[in-house]
XYZ file of C-alpha atoms in Angstrom:
480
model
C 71.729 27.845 111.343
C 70.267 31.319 112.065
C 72.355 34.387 111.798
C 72.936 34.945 115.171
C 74.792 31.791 115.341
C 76.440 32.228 112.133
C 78.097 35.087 113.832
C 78.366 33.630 117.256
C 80.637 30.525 115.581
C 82.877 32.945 113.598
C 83.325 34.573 116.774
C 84.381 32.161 118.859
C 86.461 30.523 116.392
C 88.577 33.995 116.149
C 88.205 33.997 119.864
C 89.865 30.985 120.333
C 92.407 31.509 117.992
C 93.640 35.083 119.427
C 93.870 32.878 122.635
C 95.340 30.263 121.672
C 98.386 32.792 120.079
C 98.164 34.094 123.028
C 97.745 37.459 121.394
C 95.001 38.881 124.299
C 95.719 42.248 125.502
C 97.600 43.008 121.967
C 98.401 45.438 119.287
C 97.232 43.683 115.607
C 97.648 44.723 112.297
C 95.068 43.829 110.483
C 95.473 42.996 106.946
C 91.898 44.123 104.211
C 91.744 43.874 101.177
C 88.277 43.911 101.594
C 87.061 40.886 100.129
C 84.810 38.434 101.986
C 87.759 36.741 103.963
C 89.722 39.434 105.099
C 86.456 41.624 105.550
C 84.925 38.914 108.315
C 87.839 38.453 109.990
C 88.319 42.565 110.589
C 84.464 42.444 111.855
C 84.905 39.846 114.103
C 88.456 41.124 116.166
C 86.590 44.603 115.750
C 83.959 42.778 117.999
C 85.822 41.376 120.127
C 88.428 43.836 121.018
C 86.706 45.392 124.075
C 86.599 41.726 125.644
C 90.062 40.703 124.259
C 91.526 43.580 125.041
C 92.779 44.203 121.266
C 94.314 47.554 119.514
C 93.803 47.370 116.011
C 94.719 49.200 112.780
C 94.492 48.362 109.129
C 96.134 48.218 106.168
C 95.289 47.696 102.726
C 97.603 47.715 100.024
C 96.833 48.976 95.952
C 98.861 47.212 94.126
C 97.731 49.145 90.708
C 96.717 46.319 88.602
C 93.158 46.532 88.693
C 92.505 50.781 87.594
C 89.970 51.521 88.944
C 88.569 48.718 90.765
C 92.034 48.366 92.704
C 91.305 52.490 93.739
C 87.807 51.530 94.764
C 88.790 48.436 96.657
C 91.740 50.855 98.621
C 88.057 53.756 99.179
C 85.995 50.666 100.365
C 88.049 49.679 103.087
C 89.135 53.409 104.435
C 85.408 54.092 104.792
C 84.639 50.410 106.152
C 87.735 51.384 109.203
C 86.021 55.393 108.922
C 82.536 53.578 110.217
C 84.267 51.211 112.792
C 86.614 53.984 113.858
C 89.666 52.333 113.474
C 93.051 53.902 112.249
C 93.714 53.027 108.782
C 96.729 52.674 106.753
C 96.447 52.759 102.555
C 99.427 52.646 100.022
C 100.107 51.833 96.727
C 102.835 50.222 95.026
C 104.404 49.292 91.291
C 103.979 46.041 91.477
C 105.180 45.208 87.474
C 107.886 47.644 87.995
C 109.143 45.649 90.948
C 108.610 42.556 89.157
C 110.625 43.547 86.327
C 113.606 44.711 88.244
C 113.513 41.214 90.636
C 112.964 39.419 87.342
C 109.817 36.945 89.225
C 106.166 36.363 88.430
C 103.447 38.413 88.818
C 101.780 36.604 91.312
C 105.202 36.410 93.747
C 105.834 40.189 92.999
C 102.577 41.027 94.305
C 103.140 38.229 97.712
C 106.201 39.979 97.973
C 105.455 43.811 97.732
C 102.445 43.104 99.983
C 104.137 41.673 102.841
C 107.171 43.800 102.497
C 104.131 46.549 103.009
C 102.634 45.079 105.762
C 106.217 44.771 107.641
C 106.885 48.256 107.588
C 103.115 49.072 108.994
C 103.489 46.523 111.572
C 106.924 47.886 112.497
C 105.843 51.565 112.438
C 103.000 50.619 114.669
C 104.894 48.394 117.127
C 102.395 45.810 116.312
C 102.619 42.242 118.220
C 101.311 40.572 114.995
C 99.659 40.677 111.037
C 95.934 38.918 111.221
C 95.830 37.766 107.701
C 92.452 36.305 106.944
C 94.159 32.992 104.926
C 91.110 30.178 105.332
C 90.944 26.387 105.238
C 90.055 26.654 101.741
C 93.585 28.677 101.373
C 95.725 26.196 103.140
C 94.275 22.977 101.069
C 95.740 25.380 97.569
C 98.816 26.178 99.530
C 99.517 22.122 100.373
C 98.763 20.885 96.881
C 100.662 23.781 95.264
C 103.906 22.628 97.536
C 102.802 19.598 96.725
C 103.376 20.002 92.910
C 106.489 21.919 93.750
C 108.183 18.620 95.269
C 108.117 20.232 99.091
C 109.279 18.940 102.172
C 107.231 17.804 105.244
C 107.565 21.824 106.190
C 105.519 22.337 102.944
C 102.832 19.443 103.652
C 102.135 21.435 106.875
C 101.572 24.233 104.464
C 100.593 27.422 106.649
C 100.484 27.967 110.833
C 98.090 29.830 113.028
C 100.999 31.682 114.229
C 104.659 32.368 112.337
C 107.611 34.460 112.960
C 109.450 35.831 109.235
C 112.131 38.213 108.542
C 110.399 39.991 105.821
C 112.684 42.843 104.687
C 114.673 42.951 107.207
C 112.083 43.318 109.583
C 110.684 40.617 112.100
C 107.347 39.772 111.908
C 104.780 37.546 113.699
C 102.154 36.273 110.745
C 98.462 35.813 112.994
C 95.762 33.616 110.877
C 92.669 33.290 112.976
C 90.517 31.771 109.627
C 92.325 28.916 109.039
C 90.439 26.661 110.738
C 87.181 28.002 109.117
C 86.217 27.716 105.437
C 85.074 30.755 102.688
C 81.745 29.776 103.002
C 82.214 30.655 106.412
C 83.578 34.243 105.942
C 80.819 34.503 102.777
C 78.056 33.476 105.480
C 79.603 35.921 107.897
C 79.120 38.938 105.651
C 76.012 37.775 104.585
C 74.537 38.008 108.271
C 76.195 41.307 108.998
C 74.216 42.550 105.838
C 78.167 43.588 104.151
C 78.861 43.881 100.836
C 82.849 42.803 99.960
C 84.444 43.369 97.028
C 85.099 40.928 94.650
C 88.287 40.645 92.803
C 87.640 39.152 88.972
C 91.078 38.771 88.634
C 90.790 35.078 90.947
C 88.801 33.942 88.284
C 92.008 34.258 85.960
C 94.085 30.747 85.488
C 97.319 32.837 85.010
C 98.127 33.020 88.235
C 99.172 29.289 89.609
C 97.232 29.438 92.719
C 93.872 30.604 90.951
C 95.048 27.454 88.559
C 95.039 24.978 91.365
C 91.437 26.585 92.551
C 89.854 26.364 89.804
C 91.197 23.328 87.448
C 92.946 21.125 90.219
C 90.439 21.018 92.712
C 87.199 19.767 90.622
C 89.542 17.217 88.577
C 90.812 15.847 92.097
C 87.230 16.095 93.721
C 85.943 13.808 90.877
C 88.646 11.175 92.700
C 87.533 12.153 96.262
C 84.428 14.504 97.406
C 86.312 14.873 100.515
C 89.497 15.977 99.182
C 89.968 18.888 101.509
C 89.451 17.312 104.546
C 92.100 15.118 103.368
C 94.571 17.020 102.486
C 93.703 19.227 105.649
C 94.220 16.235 107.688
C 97.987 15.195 105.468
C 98.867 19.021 106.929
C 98.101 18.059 110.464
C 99.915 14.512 110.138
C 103.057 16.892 108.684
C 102.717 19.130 111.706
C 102.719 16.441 114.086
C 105.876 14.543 112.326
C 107.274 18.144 112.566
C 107.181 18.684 115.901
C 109.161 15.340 116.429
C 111.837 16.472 114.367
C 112.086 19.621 115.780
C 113.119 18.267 119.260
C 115.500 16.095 117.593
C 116.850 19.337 115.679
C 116.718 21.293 118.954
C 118.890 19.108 119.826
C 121.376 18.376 117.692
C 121.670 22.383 117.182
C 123.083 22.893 120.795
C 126.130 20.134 119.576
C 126.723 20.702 116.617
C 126.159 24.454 115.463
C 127.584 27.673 116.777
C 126.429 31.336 116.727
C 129.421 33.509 116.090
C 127.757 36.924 115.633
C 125.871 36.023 112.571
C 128.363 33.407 111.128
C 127.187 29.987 112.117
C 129.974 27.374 112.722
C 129.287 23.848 111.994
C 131.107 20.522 113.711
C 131.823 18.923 111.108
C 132.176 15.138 113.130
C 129.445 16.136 115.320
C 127.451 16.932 112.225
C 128.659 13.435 110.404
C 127.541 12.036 113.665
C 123.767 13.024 113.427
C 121.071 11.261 111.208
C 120.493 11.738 108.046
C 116.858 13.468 108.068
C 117.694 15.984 110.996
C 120.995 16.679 108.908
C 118.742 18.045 106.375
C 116.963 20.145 109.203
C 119.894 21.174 110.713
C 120.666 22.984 107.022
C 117.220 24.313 106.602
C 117.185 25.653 110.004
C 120.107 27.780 109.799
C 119.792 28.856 106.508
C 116.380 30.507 107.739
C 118.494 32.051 110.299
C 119.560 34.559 108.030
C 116.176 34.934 105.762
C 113.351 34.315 108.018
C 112.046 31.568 105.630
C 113.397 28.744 103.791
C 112.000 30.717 100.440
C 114.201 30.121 97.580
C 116.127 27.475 99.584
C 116.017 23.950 97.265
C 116.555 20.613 98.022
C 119.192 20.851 95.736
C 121.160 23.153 98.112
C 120.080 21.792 101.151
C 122.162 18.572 99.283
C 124.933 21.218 98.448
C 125.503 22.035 101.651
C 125.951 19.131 103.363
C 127.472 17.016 100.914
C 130.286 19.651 100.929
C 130.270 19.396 105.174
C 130.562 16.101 105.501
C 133.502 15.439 102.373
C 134.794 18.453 101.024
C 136.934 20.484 103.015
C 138.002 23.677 100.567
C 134.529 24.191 99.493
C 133.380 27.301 98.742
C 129.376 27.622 98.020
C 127.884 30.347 96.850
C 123.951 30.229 97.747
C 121.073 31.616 97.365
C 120.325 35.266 98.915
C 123.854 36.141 98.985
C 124.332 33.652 101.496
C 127.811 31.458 101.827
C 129.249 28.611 102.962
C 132.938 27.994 103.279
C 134.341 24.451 104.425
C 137.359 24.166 106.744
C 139.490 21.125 107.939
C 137.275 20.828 111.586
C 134.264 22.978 111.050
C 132.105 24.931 107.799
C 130.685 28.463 108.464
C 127.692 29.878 106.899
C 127.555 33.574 106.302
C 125.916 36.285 104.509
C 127.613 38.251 102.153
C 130.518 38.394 99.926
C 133.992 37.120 101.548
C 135.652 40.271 101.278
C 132.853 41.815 103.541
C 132.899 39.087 105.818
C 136.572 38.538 106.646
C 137.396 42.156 107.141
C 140.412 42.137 104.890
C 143.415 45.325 105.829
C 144.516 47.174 103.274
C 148.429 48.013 103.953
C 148.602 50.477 106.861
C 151.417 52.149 108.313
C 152.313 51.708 112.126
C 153.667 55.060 114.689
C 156.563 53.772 116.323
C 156.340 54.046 119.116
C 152.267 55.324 119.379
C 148.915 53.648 118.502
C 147.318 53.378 115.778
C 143.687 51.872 114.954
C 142.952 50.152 111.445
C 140.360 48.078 110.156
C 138.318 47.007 114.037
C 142.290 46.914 115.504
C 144.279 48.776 118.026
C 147.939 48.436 117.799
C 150.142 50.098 120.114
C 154.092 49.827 119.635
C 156.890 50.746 122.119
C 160.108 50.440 123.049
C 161.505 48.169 126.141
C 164.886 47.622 127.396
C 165.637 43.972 127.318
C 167.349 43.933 130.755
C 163.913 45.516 132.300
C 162.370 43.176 134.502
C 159.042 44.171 132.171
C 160.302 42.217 129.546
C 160.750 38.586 129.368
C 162.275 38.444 126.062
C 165.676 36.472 127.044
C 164.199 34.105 129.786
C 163.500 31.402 127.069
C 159.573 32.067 127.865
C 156.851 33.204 124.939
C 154.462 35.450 126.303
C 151.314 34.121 127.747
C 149.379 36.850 125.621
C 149.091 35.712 122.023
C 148.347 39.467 121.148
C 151.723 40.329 122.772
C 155.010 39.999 121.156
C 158.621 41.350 121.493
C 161.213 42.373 118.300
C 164.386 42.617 117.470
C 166.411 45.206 116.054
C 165.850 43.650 112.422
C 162.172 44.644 113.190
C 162.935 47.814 114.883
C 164.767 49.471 111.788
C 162.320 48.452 109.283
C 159.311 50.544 108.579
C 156.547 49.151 109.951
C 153.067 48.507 108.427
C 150.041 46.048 109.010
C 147.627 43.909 106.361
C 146.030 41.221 105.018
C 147.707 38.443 103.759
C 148.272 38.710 99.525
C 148.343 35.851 97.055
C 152.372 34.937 97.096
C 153.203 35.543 100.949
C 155.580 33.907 102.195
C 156.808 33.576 106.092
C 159.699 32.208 107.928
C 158.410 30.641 111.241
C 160.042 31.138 114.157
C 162.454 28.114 114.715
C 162.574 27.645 111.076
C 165.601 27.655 108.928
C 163.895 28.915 105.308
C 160.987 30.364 104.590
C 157.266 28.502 103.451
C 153.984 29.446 101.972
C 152.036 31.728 104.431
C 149.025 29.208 103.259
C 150.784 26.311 103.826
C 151.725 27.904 107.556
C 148.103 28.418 108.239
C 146.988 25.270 107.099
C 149.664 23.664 109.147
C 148.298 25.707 112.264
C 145.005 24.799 111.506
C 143.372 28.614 110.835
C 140.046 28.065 109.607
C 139.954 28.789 105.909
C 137.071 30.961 106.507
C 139.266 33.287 109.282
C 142.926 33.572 107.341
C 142.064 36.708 105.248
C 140.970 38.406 108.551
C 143.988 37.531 110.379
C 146.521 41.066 111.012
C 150.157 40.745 109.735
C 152.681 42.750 110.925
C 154.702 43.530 107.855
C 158.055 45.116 107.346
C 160.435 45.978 103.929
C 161.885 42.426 104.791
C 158.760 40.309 104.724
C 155.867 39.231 107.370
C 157.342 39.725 110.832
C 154.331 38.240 112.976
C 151.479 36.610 111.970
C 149.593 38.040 114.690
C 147.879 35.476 117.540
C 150.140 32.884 115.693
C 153.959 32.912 115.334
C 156.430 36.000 114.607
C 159.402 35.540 111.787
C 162.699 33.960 113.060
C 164.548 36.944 111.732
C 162.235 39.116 113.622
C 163.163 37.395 117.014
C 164.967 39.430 119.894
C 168.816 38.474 119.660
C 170.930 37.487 122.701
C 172.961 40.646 122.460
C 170.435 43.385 121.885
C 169.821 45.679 124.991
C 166.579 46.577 123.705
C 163.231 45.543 121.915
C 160.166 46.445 120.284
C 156.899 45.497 121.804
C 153.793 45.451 119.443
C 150.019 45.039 121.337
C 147.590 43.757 118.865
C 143.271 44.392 120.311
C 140.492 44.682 118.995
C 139.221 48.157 118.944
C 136.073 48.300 120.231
């Protein structure tokens, strides 16, 4: 093959790949380091951005664990975008210092503080995507390594032409255009183009796992079959295509069985005992990536956590990983991010005006006084209001201070109707308050115990009597 068509086949594999992620007409960040890979791919979209319609900028990141070479690798590629006149971003980072304070390898501090970098770039530039120049020869490593690491079907697909992440709490769309070419591809590439990449000796290094798998794994397992990475390429598409079956089954079963609730995701729990076993498991994964983008860090072990505890273990607390939670109730479990304190939105004890508003912890409470004989007040017609944020008091209320909180280990409450007082858990377990909701739920409190347990019941002593000419209505909202 001449090098003309050397150039003319990278091309129009990048070509079709920016099509195909339907990326024409679109702003790319374009990740160098400025080996052979990542150097192709930057030549190619720079030669096809008239046609494509493509704005592009680059960014190369120094991790500082090269000296020298990594400062001559971050000069190489500002002059390479200098020549090609395209807007260049270069910046350095600690990667053993971050690696010692998140306590992980080497090799995943530097994935990490890369992509972390090229989030913010992307982000700053209103970027539609990151090109990352990952090859086929990158994706057969990435199978076998989740391969080794016991992975999941998701894992035997190994990496996608197009991804969306959360990556520091920033969303990002992950563009490979190489992965359906090889590095002799990208090394043919440069060679026609007359470039010179740099090389980085530390891939030749069996430290890391991936160079590892490269260079000891692969000739071993070629020895077995000379073909190996067509084979394994082909396992990834068999994985993709079992993938997208499950996915419509997951689609699914998401729309019955899980709920959005501002960033806490309700599960059915009989609608989830209804659904099969594998798109259970999906179901888990799914919406545990809700919250992280990815699935990284996420075991099988957890994903057997979770919905072990779901389908038989109301009570359950979990505590996951990323600071993520899962607390079971009697009909549903929510998943949530965060400690419970944060999430339930706990009230510290508060005073009330009486009469007057006053706003506390997301609420608006507004007390005043009404004559019982008004024809506002419905208080001796033998009818509760129809507002469950609405409720009348008697004097017993009325000449008490008046404060609001949380509920406190040792509450107890005397229902309306009720002859002695109970447990204010047993009460709410009675009513059937999700576990997950009972620290967040106001009480209106008073020198002689809990007088209303707002949107639920108010005390029997706090009731209006027959004889009273007058009453105290309280208006719980939510202050928005």
């Amino acid at each position: 093959m001449g090098v003309p068509d050397i150039v003319t086949r990278f091309e129009l594999e990048v070509r079709t790949a920016v099509k195909a992620a339907h990326l024409t007409g679109k702003r790319l960040v374009i990740a160098v380091s400025g080996g052979p890979d990542s150097l192709a791919m930057l030549y190619a979209l720079h030669s096809l951005r008239e046609e494509l319609g493509l704005a592009l900028q680059v960014a190369h990141l120094d991790h500082r664990l090269r000296g020298e070479d990594s400062t001559a690798d971050a000069e190489f590629v500002a002059q390479t975008c200098a020549k090609l006149g395209i807007d260049c971003t270069v910046e350095s980072e600690d990667v053993p210092a971050f690696q010692r304070e998140h306590r992980m390898s080497l090799e995943e501090a530097a994935r990490e503080v890369r992509y972390r970098f090229l989030a913010r770039v992307s982000e700053r530039a209103g970027a539609d995507a990151v090109a990352l120049g990952h090859t086929s020869d990158d994706q057969v490593e990435t199978v076998l390594m989740n391969v080794i690491r016991g992975s999941g079907l998701r894992g035997l697909r190994g990496m996608m032409s197009t991804s969306k992440r959360k990556i520091g709490g920033i969303d990002v769309t992950l563009f490979r255009p190489l992965l359906n070419l090889a590095k002799l591809d990208t090394i043919a590439n440069c060679e026609a183009l007359a470039l010179n990449p740099r090389i980085d000796e530390s891939n030749l290094s069996t430290e890391m796992t991936r160079n590892k798998v490269r260079l000891e794994l692969l000739p071993l397992l070629r020895q077995l079959n000379p073909a190996l990475g067509k084979a394994v390429l082909r396992l990834s598409r068999n994985a993709e295509d079992a993938l997208g079956v499950v996915d419509k089954a997951v689609d699914a079963a998401w729309a019955e069985v899980m709920t959005d609730e501002g960033g806490v995701f309700r599960i059915d729990r009989e609608k989830f005992r209804a659904v099969d076993t594998a798109v259970r498991t999906h179901l888990v994964m799914r919406v545990l990536s809700q919250f992280k983008g990815d699935v990284k860090g996420i075991e099988r072990v957890h994903i057997e956590d979770v919905t072990r505890a779901v389908l038989d273990s109301p009570g359950t607390r979990l505590h996951l990983p990323e600071g993520l939670r899962l607390a079971v109730e009697q009909q549903s479990a929510v998943i949530f991010a965060g400690d419970d304190a944060a999430t339930t939105g706990s009230l510290v004890a508060s005073p009330l005006a009486v009469p007057g508003t006053t706003a506390v912890g997301g609420w608006r409470i507004t007390t005043e006084r009404i004559e019982t004989s008004s024809a506002n007040c419905p208080c001796n017609e033998g009818e509760p209001s129809h507002d469950r944020f609405v409720e009348r008091f008697g004097c017993a209320v009325e000449g008490a201070s008046l404060a609001v909180r949380s509920r406190v280990p040792g509450d107890r409450f005397q229902p309306l109707g009720m002859a002695g007082t109970k447990k204010l858990k047993d009460f709410m377990i009675d009513e059937k308050i999700p576990n997950s909701q009972r620290d967040s739920v106001p009480l209106i409190v008073t020198s002689k115990g809990i007088a209303w347990v707002v949107g639920w019941r108010i005390a029997e002593w706090a009731k209006v009597k027959d004889d009273e000419s007058e009453c105290l209505q309280i208006t719980v909202e939510r202050d928005e």
